[in-house]
Amino acid sequence: MTDRRLLLAVDAPSLLHRNHHARTESQLHDRGGRPAWALHGMLRQILEAIDQFAPDAVLFGLDDRTSSLREQAYPAYKAGRAEKDPALVDQLDRAGALLDALGMRTVTPAGLEADDVNASAAAWAERSGWSCVLITSDRDVFAHISDHTQVLRLISGGIAGSPLLNPARLHAMYGVAAEHYLEYAALRGDSSDNLPGVPGIGEKSASVLLSQMGSMRAVWADIDHAGGATLVATLDSYCAERGTRRIGASVLKRLSTPEARERFEFNLTMMSGRTDLDLGLTPDVPGSPGLLPLEPDRVARVVGHFGVPSTTDLALRVLTEPPASAAY
């Protein structure tokens, strides 16, 4: 029988960056005089998400800001990004301590990122029979969407206005099955991480390629053992049905170079999230970090430090009540 419990996994750096830029004008400082608008904005959004989803546990992924295994493998990883505002850096550095003080569970994997925590959260939920909702503003986590994991992609509309993506909605957006989204991303590349895509293969052709061939394993096998005959025939048939220019031969030519496969495999390695991290979740131990409900006194003290009474009231209401699964 499937467990009714729900894990909410949060990409904390993604939300902090977004709230820093959206709320800088507020210049909110905590009672200690430190900049707090990004921290407060992130917390407020997570409280709204908890109110909406009523999870049993909440997990926050944080980036290791001291080292990066991906940057060691590819020094140009994320190159070109603007220098971070010192006020944002300060709040990124304080996020873990704030969440720990509140009683949440935080994970900062050595040399890795919040994306890896999200990947492991989805894998943990599947093994444990839980449902999972990943909250982020990035597309990287779309690769973890499945029948048990959905993604709330935070956009300008906030929690209430953000899309909750499941396999059907992901397919409607990109024309790609959820289990092949990572291959789609590896073909397309990711400019935000400074990862070029396979030359000549854009979003549209990547979507058509995967929807018609099923997987890149099938594509490479056809190129290696049949000279790409099935690939060309399949893509040209697809184009003929839609009355568009045939693309089979041009796609085959672009994929047949050693550089194309090397780029695809490299992107796949860089984009793949770790699914084996120890998240430290102990759902059978009442009161352990990350499990809801939290202690009212603790919530009032930690959230009250922001000096925003409405947020403290919301926190006391949503963090100290039993999760929805307790009703079953």
CSV table of N, CA, C and O in Angstrom, one decimal, residues 159-205:
chain,number,residue,atom,x,y,z
A,159,ILE,N,4.0,31.4,-4.9
A,159,ILE,CA,3.6,30.0,-4.7
A,159,ILE,C,2.2,29.7,-5.4
A,159,ILE,O,2.0,28.8,-6.1
A,160,ALA,N,1.3,30.6,-5.1
A,160,ALA,CA,-0.1,30.4,-5.7
A,160,ALA,C,-0.1,30.5,-7.2
A,160,ALA,O,-1.0,29.8,-7.8
A,161,GLY,N,0.8,31.3,-7.8
A,161,GLY,CA,0.7,31.4,-9.2
A,161,GLY,C,1.7,30.6,-10.0
A,161,GLY,O,1.9,30.7,-11.2
A,162,SER,N,2.4,29.6,-9.3
A,162,SER,CA,3.4,28.8,-9.9
A,162,SER,C,2.9,27.5,-10.4
A,162,SER,O,2.0,26.9,-9.7
A,163,PRO,N,3.4,27.0,-11.5
A,163,PRO,CA,2.8,25.7,-12.0
A,163,PRO,C,3.4,24.5,-11.2
A,163,PRO,O,4.6,24.4,-10.9
A,164,LEU,N,2.5,23.5,-11.0
A,164,LEU,CA,2.9,22.3,-10.3
A,164,LEU,C,3.0,21.3,-11.5
A,164,LEU,O,2.0,20.9,-12.1
A,165,LEU,N,4.2,20.8,-11.7
A,165,LEU,CA,4.4,20.0,-12.9
A,165,LEU,C,4.5,18.5,-12.6
A,165,LEU,O,5.2,18.1,-11.7
A,166,ASN,N,3.7,17.7,-13.4
A,166,ASN,CA,3.7,16.3,-13.3
A,166,ASN,C,4.1,15.8,-14.7
A,166,ASN,O,4.4,16.6,-15.6
A,167,PRO,N,4.2,14.5,-14.9
A,167,PRO,CA,4.7,14.0,-16.2
A,167,PRO,C,3.8,14.5,-17.4
A,167,PRO,O,4.4,14.8,-18.4
A,168,ALA,N,2.5,14.5,-17.2
A,168,ALA,CA,1.7,15.0,-18.3
A,168,ALA,C,1.9,16.4,-18.6
A,168,ALA,O,2.0,16.8,-19.8
A,169,ARG,N,2.0,17.3,-17.6
A,169,ARG,CA,2.2,18.7,-17.9
A,169,ARG,C,3.6,18.9,-18.5
A,169,ARG,O,3.8,19.8,-19.3
A,170,LEU,N,4.6,18.2,-18.0
A,170,LEU,CA,6.0,18.3,-18.6
A,170,LEU,C,5.9,18.0,-20.1
A,170,LEU,O,6.5,18.7,-20.9
A,171,HIS,N,5.3,16.9,-20.4
A,171,HIS,CA,5.2,16.5,-21.8
A,171,HIS,C,4.5,17.5,-22.6
A,171,HIS,O,4.9,17.8,-23.8
A,172,ALA,N,3.4,18.1,-22.1
A,172,ALA,CA,2.7,19.2,-22.8
A,172,ALA,C,3.6,20.4,-23.1
A,172,ALA,O,3.5,21.0,-24.1
A,173,MET,N,4.5,20.7,-22.1
A,173,MET,CA,5.4,21.8,-22.3
A,173,MET,C,6.5,21.6,-23.3
A,173,MET,O,6.9,22.5,-24.1
A,174,TYR,N,7.1,20.4,-23.2
A,174,TYR,CA,8.3,20.2,-24.0
A,174,TYR,C,8.2,19.1,-25.1
A,174,TYR,O,9.1,18.9,-25.9
A,175,GLY,N,7.1,18.3,-25.0
A,175,GLY,CA,6.9,17.2,-26.0
A,175,GLY,C,7.9,16.0,-25.7
A,175,GLY,O,8.1,15.2,-26.5
A,176,VAL,N,8.3,15.9,-24.4
A,176,VAL,CA,9.3,14.9,-24.0
A,176,VAL,C,8.7,14.2,-22.8
A,176,VAL,O,8.2,14.8,-21.9
A,177,ALA,N,8.9,12.9,-22.8
A,177,ALA,CA,8.5,12.1,-21.6
A,177,ALA,C,9.4,12.4,-20.4
A,177,ALA,O,10.6,12.7,-20.6
A,178,ALA,N,8.8,12.4,-19.2
A,178,ALA,CA,9.6,12.9,-18.1
A,178,ALA,C,10.9,12.1,-17.9
A,178,ALA,O,11.9,12.6,-17.6
A,179,GLU,N,10.8,10.8,-18.2
A,179,GLU,CA,12.0,9.9,-18.0
A,179,GLU,C,13.1,10.3,-19.0
A,179,GLU,O,14.3,9.8,-18.8
A,180,HIS,N,12.8,11.0,-20.0
A,180,HIS,CA,13.8,11.4,-21.0
A,180,HIS,C,14.2,12.9,-21.0
A,180,HIS,O,14.9,13.4,-21.8
A,181,TYR,N,13.7,13.6,-20.0
A,181,TYR,CA,14.0,15.0,-19.9
A,181,TYR,C,15.5,15.3,-19.7
A,181,TYR,O,16.0,16.3,-20.3
A,182,LEU,N,16.2,14.5,-19.0
A,182,LEU,CA,17.6,14.7,-18.8
A,182,LEU,C,18.3,14.6,-20.1
A,182,LEU,O,19.2,15.4,-20.4
A,183,GLU,N,18.0,13.7,-20.9
A,183,GLU,CA,18.6,13.6,-22.3
A,183,GLU,C,18.3,14.8,-23.1
A,183,GLU,O,19.1,15.3,-23.8
A,184,TYR,N,17.0,15.3,-23.0
A,184,TYR,CA,16.6,16.5,-23.7
A,184,TYR,C,17.5,17.7,-23.3
A,184,TYR,O,18.0,18.4,-24.1
A,185,ALA,N,17.7,17.8,-22.0
A,185,ALA,CA,18.5,18.9,-21.5
A,185,ALA,C,19.9,18.8,-21.9
A,185,ALA,O,20.6,19.8,-22.2
A,186,ALA,N,20.4,17.6,-22.0
A,186,ALA,CA,21.8,17.4,-22.4
A,186,ALA,C,22.0,17.7,-23.8
A,186,ALA,O,23.1,18.3,-24.2
A,187,LEU,N,21.0,17.5,-24.7
A,187,LEU,CA,21.1,17.8,-26.1
A,187,LEU,C,21.0,19.4,-26.2
A,187,LEU,O,21.8,20.0,-27.0
A,188,ARG,N,20.1,20.0,-25.5
A,188,ARG,CA,19.9,21.4,-25.6
A,188,ARG,C,21.0,22.2,-25.0
A,188,ARG,O,21.3,23.3,-25.4
A,189,GLY,N,21.6,21.7,-23.9
A,189,GLY,CA,22.5,22.5,-23.1
A,189,GLY,C,21.9,23.4,-22.1
A,189,GLY,O,20.6,23.5,-22.0
A,190,ASP,N,22.6,24.1,-21.3
A,190,ASP,CA,22.1,25.0,-20.3
A,190,ASP,C,23.0,26.2,-20.2
A,190,ASP,O,24.1,26.2,-19.6
A,191,SER,N,22.6,27.3,-20.8
A,191,SER,CA,23.4,28.5,-20.8
A,191,SER,C,23.6,29.1,-19.4
A,191,SER,O,24.7,29.7,-19.2
A,192,SER,N,22.7,28.9,-18.5
A,192,SER,CA,22.9,29.4,-17.1
A,192,SER,C,24.0,28.8,-16.4
A,192,SER,O,24.7,29.3,-15.5
A,193,ASP,N,24.3,27.5,-16.8
A,193,ASP,CA,25.5,26.8,-16.2
A,193,ASP,C,26.7,26.8,-17.1
A,193,ASP,O,27.7,26.1,-16.9
A,194,ASN,N,26.6,27.5,-18.2
A,194,ASN,CA,27.6,27.6,-19.2
A,194,ASN,C,27.9,26.2,-19.8
A,194,ASN,O,29.1,25.9,-20.0
A,195,LEU,N,26.9,25.5,-20.1
A,195,LEU,CA,27.0,24.2,-20.8
A,195,LEU,C,26.4,24.2,-22.2
A,195,LEU,O,25.2,24.2,-22.3
A,196,PRO,N,27.2,24.3,-23.2
A,196,PRO,CA,26.7,24.4,-24.6
A,196,PRO,C,26.0,23.1,-24.9
A,196,PRO,O,26.4,22.0,-24.4
A,197,GLY,N,25.0,23.2,-25.8
A,197,GLY,CA,24.3,22.0,-26.3
A,197,GLY,C,25.0,21.4,-27.4
A,197,GLY,O,26.1,21.8,-27.9
A,198,VAL,N,24.5,20.3,-27.9
A,198,VAL,CA,25.1,19.6,-29.1
A,198,VAL,C,24.9,20.5,-30.3
A,198,VAL,O,23.7,21.0,-30.6
A,199,PRO,N,25.9,20.9,-31.0
A,199,PRO,CA,25.8,21.8,-32.1
A,199,PRO,C,24.8,21.5,-33.1
A,199,PRO,O,24.7,20.3,-33.6
A,200,GLY,N,23.9,22.4,-33.4
A,200,GLY,CA,22.9,22.2,-34.5
A,200,GLY,C,21.6,21.5,-33.9
A,200,GLY,O,20.7,21.3,-34.7
A,201,ILE,N,21.6,21.1,-32.7
A,201,ILE,CA,20.4,20.5,-32.1
A,201,ILE,C,19.8,21.4,-31.1
A,201,ILE,O,20.3,21.6,-30.0
A,202,GLY,N,18.7,22.1,-31.4
A,202,GLY,CA,18.0,23.0,-30.6
A,202,GLY,C,16.9,22.3,-29.8
A,202,GLY,O,16.7,21.1,-29.9
A,203,GLU,N,16.1,23.1,-29.1
A,203,GLU,CA,15.0,22.6,-28.3
A,203,GLU,C,14.0,21.8,-29.1
A,203,GLU,O,13.6,20.7,-28.8
A,204,LYS,N,13.6,22.4,-30.3
A,204,LYS,CA,12.6,21.8,-31.1
A,204,LYS,C,13.1,20.4,-31.7
A,204,LYS,O,12.4,19.4,-31.6
A,205,SER,N,14.3,20.4,-32.3
A,205,SER,CA,14.8,19.2,-32.9
A,205,SER,C,15.1,18.1,-31.8
A,205,SER,O,14.9,16.9,-32.0
